[in-house]
PDB file of C-alpha atoms in Angstrom:
ATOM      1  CA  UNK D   1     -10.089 -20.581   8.603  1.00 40.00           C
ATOM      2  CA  UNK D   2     -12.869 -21.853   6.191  1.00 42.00           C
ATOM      3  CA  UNK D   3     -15.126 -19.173   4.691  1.00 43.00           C
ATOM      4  CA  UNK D   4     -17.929 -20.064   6.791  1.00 43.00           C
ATOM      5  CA  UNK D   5     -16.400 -19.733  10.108  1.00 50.00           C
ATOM      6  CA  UNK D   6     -14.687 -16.244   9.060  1.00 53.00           C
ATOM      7  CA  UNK D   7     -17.847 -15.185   7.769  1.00 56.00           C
ATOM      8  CA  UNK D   8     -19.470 -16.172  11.155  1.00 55.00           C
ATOM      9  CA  UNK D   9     -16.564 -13.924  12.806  1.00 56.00           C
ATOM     10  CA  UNK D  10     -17.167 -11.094  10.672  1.00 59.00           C
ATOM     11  CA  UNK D  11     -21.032 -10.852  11.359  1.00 58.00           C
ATOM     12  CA  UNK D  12     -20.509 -11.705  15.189  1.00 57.00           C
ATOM     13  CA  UNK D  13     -17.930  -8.525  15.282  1.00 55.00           C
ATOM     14  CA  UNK D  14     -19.910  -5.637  12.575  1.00 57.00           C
ATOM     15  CA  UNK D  15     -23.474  -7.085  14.399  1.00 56.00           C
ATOM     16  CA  UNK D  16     -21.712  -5.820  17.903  1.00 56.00           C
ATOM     17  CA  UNK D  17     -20.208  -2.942  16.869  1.00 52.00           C
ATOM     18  CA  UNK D  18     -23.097  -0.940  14.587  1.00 49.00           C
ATOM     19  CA  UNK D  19     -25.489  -1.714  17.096  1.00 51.00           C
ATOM     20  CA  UNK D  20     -25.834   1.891  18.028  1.00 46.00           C
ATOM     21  CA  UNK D  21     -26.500   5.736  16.895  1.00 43.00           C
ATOM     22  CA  UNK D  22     -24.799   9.207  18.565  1.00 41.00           C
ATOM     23  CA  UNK D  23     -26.824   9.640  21.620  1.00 40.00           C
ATOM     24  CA  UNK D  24     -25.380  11.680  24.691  1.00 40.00           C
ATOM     25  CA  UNK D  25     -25.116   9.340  28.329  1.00 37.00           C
ATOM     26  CA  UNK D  26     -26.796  11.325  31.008  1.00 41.00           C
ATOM     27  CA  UNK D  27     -24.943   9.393  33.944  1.00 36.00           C
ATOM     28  CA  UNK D  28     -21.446   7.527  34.576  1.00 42.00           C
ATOM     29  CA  UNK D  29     -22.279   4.087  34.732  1.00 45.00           C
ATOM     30  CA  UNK D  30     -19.447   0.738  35.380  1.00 60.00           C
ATOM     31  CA  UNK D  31     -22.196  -1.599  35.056  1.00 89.00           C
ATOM     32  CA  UNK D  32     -21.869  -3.432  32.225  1.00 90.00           C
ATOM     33  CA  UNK D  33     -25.192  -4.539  31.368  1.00 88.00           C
ATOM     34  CA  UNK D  34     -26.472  -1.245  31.495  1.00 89.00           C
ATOM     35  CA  UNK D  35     -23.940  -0.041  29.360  1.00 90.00           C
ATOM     36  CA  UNK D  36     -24.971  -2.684  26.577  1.00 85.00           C
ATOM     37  CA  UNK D  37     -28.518  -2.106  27.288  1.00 82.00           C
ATOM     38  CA  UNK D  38     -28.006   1.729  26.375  1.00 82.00           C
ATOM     39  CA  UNK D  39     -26.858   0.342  22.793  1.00 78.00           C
ATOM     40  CA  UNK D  40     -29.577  -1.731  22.462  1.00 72.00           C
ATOM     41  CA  UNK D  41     -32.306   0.672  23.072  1.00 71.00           C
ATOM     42  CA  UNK D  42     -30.471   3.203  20.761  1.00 66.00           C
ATOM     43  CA  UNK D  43     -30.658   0.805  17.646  1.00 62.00           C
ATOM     44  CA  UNK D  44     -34.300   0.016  18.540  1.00 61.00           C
ATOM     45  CA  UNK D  45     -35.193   3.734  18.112  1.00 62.00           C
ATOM     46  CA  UNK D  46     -32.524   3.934  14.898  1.00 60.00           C
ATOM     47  CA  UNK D  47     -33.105   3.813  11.394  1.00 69.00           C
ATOM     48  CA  UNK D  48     -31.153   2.468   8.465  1.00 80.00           C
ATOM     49  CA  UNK D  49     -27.229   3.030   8.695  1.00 82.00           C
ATOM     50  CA  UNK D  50     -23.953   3.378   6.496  1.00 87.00           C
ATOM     51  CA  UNK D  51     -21.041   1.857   8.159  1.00 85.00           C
ATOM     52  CA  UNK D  52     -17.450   1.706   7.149  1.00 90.00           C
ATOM     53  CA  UNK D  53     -15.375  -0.549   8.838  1.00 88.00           C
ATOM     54  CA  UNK D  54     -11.342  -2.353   8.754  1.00 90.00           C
ATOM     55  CA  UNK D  55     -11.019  -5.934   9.975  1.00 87.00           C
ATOM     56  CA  UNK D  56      -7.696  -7.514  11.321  1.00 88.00           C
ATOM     57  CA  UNK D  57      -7.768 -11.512  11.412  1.00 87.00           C
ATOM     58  CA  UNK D  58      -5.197 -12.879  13.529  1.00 87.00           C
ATOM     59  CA  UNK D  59      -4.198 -16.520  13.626  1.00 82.00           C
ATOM     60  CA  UNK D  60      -1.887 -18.790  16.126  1.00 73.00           C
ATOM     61  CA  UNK D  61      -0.937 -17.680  19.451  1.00 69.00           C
ATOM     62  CA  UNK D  62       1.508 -15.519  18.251  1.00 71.00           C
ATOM     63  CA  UNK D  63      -0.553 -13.256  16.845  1.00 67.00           C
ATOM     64  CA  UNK D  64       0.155 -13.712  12.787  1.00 74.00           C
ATOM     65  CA  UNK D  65      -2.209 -11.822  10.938  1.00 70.00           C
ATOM     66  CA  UNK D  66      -4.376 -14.046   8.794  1.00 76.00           C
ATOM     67  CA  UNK D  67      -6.110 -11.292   7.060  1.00 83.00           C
ATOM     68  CA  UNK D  68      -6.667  -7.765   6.603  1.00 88.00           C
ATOM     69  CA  UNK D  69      -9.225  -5.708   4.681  1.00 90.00           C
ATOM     70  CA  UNK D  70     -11.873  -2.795   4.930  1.00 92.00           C
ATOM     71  CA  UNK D  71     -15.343  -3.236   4.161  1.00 89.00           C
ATOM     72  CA  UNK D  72     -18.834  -1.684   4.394  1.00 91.00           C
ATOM     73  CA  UNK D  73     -22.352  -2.960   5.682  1.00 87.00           C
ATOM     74  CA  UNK D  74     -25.772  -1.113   5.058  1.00 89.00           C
ATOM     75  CA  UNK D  75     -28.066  -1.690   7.932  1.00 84.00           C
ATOM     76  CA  UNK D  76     -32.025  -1.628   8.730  1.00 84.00           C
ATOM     77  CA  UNK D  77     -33.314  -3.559  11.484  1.00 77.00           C
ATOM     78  CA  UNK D  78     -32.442  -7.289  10.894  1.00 78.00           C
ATOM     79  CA  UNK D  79     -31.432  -6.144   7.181  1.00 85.00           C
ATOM     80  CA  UNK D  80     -27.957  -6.383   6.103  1.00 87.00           C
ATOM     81  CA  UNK D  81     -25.958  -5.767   2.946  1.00 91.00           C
ATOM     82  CA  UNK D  82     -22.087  -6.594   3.652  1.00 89.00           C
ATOM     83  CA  UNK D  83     -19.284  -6.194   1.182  1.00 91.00           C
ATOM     84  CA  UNK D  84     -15.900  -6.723   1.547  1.00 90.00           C
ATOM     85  CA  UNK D  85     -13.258  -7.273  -1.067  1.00 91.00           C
ATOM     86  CA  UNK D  86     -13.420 -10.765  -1.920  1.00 89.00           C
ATOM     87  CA  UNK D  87     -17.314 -11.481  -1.115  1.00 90.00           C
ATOM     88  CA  UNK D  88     -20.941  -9.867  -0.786  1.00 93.00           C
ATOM     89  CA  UNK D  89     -23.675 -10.926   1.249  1.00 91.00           C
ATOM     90  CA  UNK D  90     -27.170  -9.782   1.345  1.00 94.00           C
ATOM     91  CA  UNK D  91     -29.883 -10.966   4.178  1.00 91.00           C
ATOM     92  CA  UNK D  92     -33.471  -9.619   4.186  1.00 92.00           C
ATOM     93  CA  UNK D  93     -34.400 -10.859   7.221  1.00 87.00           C
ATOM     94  CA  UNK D  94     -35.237 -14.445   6.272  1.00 91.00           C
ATOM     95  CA  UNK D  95     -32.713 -15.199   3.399  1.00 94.00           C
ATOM     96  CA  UNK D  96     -28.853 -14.943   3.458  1.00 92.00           C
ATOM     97  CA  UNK D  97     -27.334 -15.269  -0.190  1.00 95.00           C
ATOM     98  CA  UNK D  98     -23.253 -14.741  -0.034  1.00 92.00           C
ATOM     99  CA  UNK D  99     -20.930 -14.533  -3.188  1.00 95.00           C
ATOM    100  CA  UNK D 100     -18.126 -15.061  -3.312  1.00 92.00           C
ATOM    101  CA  UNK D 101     -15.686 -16.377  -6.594  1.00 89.00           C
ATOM    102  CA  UNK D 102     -18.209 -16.421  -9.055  1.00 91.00           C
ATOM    103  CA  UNK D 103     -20.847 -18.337  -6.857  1.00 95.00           C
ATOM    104  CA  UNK D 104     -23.473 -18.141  -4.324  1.00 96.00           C
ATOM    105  CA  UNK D 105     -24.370 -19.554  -1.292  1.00 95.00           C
ATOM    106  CA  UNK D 106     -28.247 -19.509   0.057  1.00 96.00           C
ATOM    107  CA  UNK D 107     -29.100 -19.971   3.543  1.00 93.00           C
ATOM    108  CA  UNK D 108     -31.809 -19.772   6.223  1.00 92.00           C
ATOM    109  CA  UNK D 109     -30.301 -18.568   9.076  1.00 84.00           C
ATOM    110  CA  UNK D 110     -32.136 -19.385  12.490  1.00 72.00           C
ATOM    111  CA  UNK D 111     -31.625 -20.495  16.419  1.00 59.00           C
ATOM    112  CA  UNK D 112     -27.892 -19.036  17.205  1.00 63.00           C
ATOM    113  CA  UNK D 113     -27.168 -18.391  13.610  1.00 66.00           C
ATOM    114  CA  UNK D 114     -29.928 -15.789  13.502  1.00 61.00           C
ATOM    115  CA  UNK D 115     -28.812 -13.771  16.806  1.00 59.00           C
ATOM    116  CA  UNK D 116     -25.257 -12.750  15.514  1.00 58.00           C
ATOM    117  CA  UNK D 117     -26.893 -11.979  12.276  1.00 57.00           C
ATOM    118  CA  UNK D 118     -29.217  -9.623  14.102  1.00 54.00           C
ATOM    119  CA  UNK D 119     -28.088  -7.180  16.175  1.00 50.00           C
ATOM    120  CA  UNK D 120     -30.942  -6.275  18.056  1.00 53.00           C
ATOM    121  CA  UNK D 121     -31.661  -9.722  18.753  1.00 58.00           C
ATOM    122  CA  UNK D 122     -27.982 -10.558  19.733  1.00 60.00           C
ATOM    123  CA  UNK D 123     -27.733  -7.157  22.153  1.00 61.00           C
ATOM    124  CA  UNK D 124     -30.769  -7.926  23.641  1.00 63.00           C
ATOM    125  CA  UNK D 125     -30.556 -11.957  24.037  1.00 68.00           C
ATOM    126  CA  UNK D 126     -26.944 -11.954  25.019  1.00 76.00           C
ATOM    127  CA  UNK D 127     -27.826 -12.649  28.636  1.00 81.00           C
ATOM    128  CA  UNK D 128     -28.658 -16.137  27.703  1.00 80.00           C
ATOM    129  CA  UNK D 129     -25.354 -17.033  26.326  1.00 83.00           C
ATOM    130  CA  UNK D 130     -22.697 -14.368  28.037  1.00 87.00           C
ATOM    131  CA  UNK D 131     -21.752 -12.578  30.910  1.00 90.00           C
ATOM    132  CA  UNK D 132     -20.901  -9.235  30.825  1.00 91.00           C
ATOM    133  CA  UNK D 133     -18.342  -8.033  32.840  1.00 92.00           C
ATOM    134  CA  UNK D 134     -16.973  -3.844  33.033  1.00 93.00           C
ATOM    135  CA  UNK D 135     -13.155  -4.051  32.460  1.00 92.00           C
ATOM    136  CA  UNK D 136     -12.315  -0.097  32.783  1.00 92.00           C
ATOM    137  CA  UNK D 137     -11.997   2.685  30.409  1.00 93.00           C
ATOM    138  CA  UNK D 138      -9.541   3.281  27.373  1.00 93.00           C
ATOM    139  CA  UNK D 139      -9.112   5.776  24.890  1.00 89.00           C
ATOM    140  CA  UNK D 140     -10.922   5.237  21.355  1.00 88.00           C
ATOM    141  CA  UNK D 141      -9.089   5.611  17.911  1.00 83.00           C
ATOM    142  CA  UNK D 142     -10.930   9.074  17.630  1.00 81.00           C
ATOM    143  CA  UNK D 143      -9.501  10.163  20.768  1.00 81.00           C
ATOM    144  CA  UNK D 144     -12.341  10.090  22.516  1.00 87.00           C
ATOM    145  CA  UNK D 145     -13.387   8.222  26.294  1.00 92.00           C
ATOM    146  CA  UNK D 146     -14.544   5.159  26.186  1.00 93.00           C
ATOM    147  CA  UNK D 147     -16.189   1.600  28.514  1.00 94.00           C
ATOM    148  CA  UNK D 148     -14.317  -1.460  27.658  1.00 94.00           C
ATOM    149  CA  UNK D 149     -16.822  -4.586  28.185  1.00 92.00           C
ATOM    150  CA  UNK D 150     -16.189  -8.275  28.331  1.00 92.00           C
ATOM    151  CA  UNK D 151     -18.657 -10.685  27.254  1.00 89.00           C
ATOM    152  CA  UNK D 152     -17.311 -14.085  28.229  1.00 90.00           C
ATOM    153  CA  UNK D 153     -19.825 -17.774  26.825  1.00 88.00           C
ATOM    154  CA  UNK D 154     -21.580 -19.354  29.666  1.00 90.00           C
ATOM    155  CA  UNK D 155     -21.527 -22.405  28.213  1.00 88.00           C
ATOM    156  CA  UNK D 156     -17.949 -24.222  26.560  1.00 84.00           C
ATOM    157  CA  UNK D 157     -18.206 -22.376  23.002  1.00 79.00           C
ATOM    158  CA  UNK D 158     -16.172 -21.464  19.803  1.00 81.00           C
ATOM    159  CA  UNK D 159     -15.577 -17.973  21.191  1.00 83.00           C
ATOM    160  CA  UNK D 160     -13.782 -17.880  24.127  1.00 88.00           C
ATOM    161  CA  UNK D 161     -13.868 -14.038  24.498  1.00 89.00           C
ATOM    162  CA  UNK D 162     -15.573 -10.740  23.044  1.00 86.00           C
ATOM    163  CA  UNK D 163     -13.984  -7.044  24.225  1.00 90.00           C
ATOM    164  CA  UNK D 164     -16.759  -4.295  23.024  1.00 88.00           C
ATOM    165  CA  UNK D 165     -15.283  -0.773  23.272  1.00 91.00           C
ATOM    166  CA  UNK D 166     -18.270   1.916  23.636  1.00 90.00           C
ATOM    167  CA  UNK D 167     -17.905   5.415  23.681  1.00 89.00           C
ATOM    168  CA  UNK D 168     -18.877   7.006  26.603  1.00 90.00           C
ATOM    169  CA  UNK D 169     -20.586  10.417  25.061  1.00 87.00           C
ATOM    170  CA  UNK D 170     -22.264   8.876  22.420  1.00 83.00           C
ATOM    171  CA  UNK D 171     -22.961   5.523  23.480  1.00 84.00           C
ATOM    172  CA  UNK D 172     -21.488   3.776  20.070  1.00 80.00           C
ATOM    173  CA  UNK D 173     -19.628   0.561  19.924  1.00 82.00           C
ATOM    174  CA  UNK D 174     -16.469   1.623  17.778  1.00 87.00           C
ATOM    175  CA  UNK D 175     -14.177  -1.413  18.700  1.00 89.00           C
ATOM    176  CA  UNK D 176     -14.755  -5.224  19.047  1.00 85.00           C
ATOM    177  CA  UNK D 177     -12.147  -7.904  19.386  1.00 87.00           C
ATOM    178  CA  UNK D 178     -13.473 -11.558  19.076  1.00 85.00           C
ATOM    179  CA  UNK D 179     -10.957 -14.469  20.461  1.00 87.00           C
ATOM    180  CA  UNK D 180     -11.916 -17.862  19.210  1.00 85.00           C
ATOM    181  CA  UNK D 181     -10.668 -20.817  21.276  1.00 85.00           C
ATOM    182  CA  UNK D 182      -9.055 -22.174  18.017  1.00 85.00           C
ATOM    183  CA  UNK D 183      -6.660 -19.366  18.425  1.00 83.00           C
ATOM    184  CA  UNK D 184      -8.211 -17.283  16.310  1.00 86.00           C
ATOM    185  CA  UNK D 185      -8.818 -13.296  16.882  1.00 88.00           C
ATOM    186  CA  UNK D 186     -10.857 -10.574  14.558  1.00 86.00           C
ATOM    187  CA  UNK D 187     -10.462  -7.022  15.711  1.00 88.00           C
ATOM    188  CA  UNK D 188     -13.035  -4.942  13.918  1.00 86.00           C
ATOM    189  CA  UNK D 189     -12.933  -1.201  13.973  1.00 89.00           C
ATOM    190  CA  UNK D 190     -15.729   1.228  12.362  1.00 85.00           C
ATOM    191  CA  UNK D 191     -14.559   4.205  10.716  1.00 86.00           C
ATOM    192  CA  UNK D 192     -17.591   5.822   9.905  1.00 84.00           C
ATOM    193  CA  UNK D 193     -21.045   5.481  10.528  1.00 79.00           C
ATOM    194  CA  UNK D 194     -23.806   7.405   8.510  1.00 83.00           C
ATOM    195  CA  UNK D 195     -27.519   7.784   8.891  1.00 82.00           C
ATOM    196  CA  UNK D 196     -29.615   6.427   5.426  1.00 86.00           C
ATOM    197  CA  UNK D 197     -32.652   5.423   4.668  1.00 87.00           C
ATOM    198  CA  UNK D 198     -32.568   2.610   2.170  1.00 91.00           C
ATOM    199  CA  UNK D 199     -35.775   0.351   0.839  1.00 92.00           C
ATOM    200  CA  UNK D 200     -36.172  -2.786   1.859  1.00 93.00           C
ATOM    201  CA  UNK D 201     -35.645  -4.728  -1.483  1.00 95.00           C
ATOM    202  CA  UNK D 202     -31.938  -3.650  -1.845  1.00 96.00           C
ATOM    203  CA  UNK D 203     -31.366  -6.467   0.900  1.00 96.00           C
ATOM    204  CA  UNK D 204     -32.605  -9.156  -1.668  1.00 97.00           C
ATOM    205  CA  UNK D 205     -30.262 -10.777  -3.916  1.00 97.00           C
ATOM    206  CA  UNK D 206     -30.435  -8.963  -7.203  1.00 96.00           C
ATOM    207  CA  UNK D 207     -30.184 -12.427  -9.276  1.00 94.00           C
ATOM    208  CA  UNK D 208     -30.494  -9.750 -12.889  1.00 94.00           C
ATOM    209  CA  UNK D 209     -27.578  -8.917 -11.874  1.00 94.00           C
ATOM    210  CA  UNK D 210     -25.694 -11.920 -11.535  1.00 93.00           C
ATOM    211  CA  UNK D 211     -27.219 -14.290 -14.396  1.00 90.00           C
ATOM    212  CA  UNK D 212     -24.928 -16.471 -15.352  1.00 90.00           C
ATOM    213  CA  UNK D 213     -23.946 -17.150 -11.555  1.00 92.00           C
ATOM    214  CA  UNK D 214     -25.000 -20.537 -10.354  1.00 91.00           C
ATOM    215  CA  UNK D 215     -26.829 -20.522  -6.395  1.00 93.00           C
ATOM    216  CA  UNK D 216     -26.671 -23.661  -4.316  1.00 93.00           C
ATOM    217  CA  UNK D 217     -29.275 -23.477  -1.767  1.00 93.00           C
ATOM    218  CA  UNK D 218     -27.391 -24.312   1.334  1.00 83.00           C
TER     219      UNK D 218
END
């Protein structure tokens, strides 16, 4: 996998799976869009976030793992700051600047790009591109009850699949598994989430402290 794609795996996954603060479900629900729509309106209302997270990329249909590492990702609104242990990407909203080995990469996300950046925009537009479909309930890593959602592309796409676990009591994505149609398949699971408050020029790319690093506007 070239870095691009796996970076576009890695945002698809953390963008579905932070989506979402602690809040209690009044009512059992199996309808899926509901169930998304309850994250959605919970990251509307939420502030900035902390997020610890471990990735598993799998390759080939049997299932060889490609890659494995943990990482973190400070949120606010469209704002992210993602760091794993080979790269670092910052996005303010308009910019994305990504290093990785000594360089960086700028970009102007938009369109599709933009939505599994954003995870309010993704949640919220991903009736134009999926259908979501309630697949049961399962037990979560931290042993708690939990919806298991299907998103499946409308259209012929790169990803041929995306599983969202959710919590019930607390409404919080805590799993995601993305299959690709190239075989490919990311399972992203948070860890730990925390509340922060962080200012809004941490998500800029803090060229003082990278001078010497050459940028190639992408």
């Amino acid at each position: 996998m070239n870095f691009f794609s796996s970076t576009t795996i890695m945002m698809t996954t953390v963008a579905f799976v932070v989506s979402g603060t602690p809040v209690k479900i009044k009512a059992r629900t199996t309808d899926a869009d509901a169930i998304i729509g309850k994250t959605s309106q919970l990251y509307e209302k939420g502030g900035g976030m902390d997020i610890t997270f471990a990735a598993n990329i799998y390759s080939g249909k049997n299932g060889t793992t490609f890659e494995s590492f943990e990482g973190t990702i400070i949120m606010k609104k469209n704002k992210f700051i993602l760091t794993t242990p080979d790269m670092k990407t910052w996005f303010n909203g308009t910019t994305q600047w990504t290093y990785r080995s000594g360089e960086v990469y700028m970009t102007t996300p938009s369109g599709s790009d933009l939505r599994f950046l954003n995870p309010m925009i993704l949640l919220q537009d991903y009736k134009k591109d999926f259908n979501a479909s309630y697949m049961g309930e399962s037990t979560s890593a931290g042993a708690k009850m939990a919806y298991d959602i299907a998103l499946t592309p409308k259209k012929k796409d790169d990803i041929e699949k995306i599983e969202v676990q959710i919590e019930k009591n607390t409404s919080l994505p805590v799993k995601l598994v993305v299959t690709m149609r190239n075989n490919m398949r990311s399972t992203i699971t948070i860890k730990d989430v925390r509340d922060s408050n962080p200012s809004d020029e941490i998500f800029t790319f803090p060229k003082a402290e990278y001078p010497d690093v050459e940028i190639f506007d992408l």
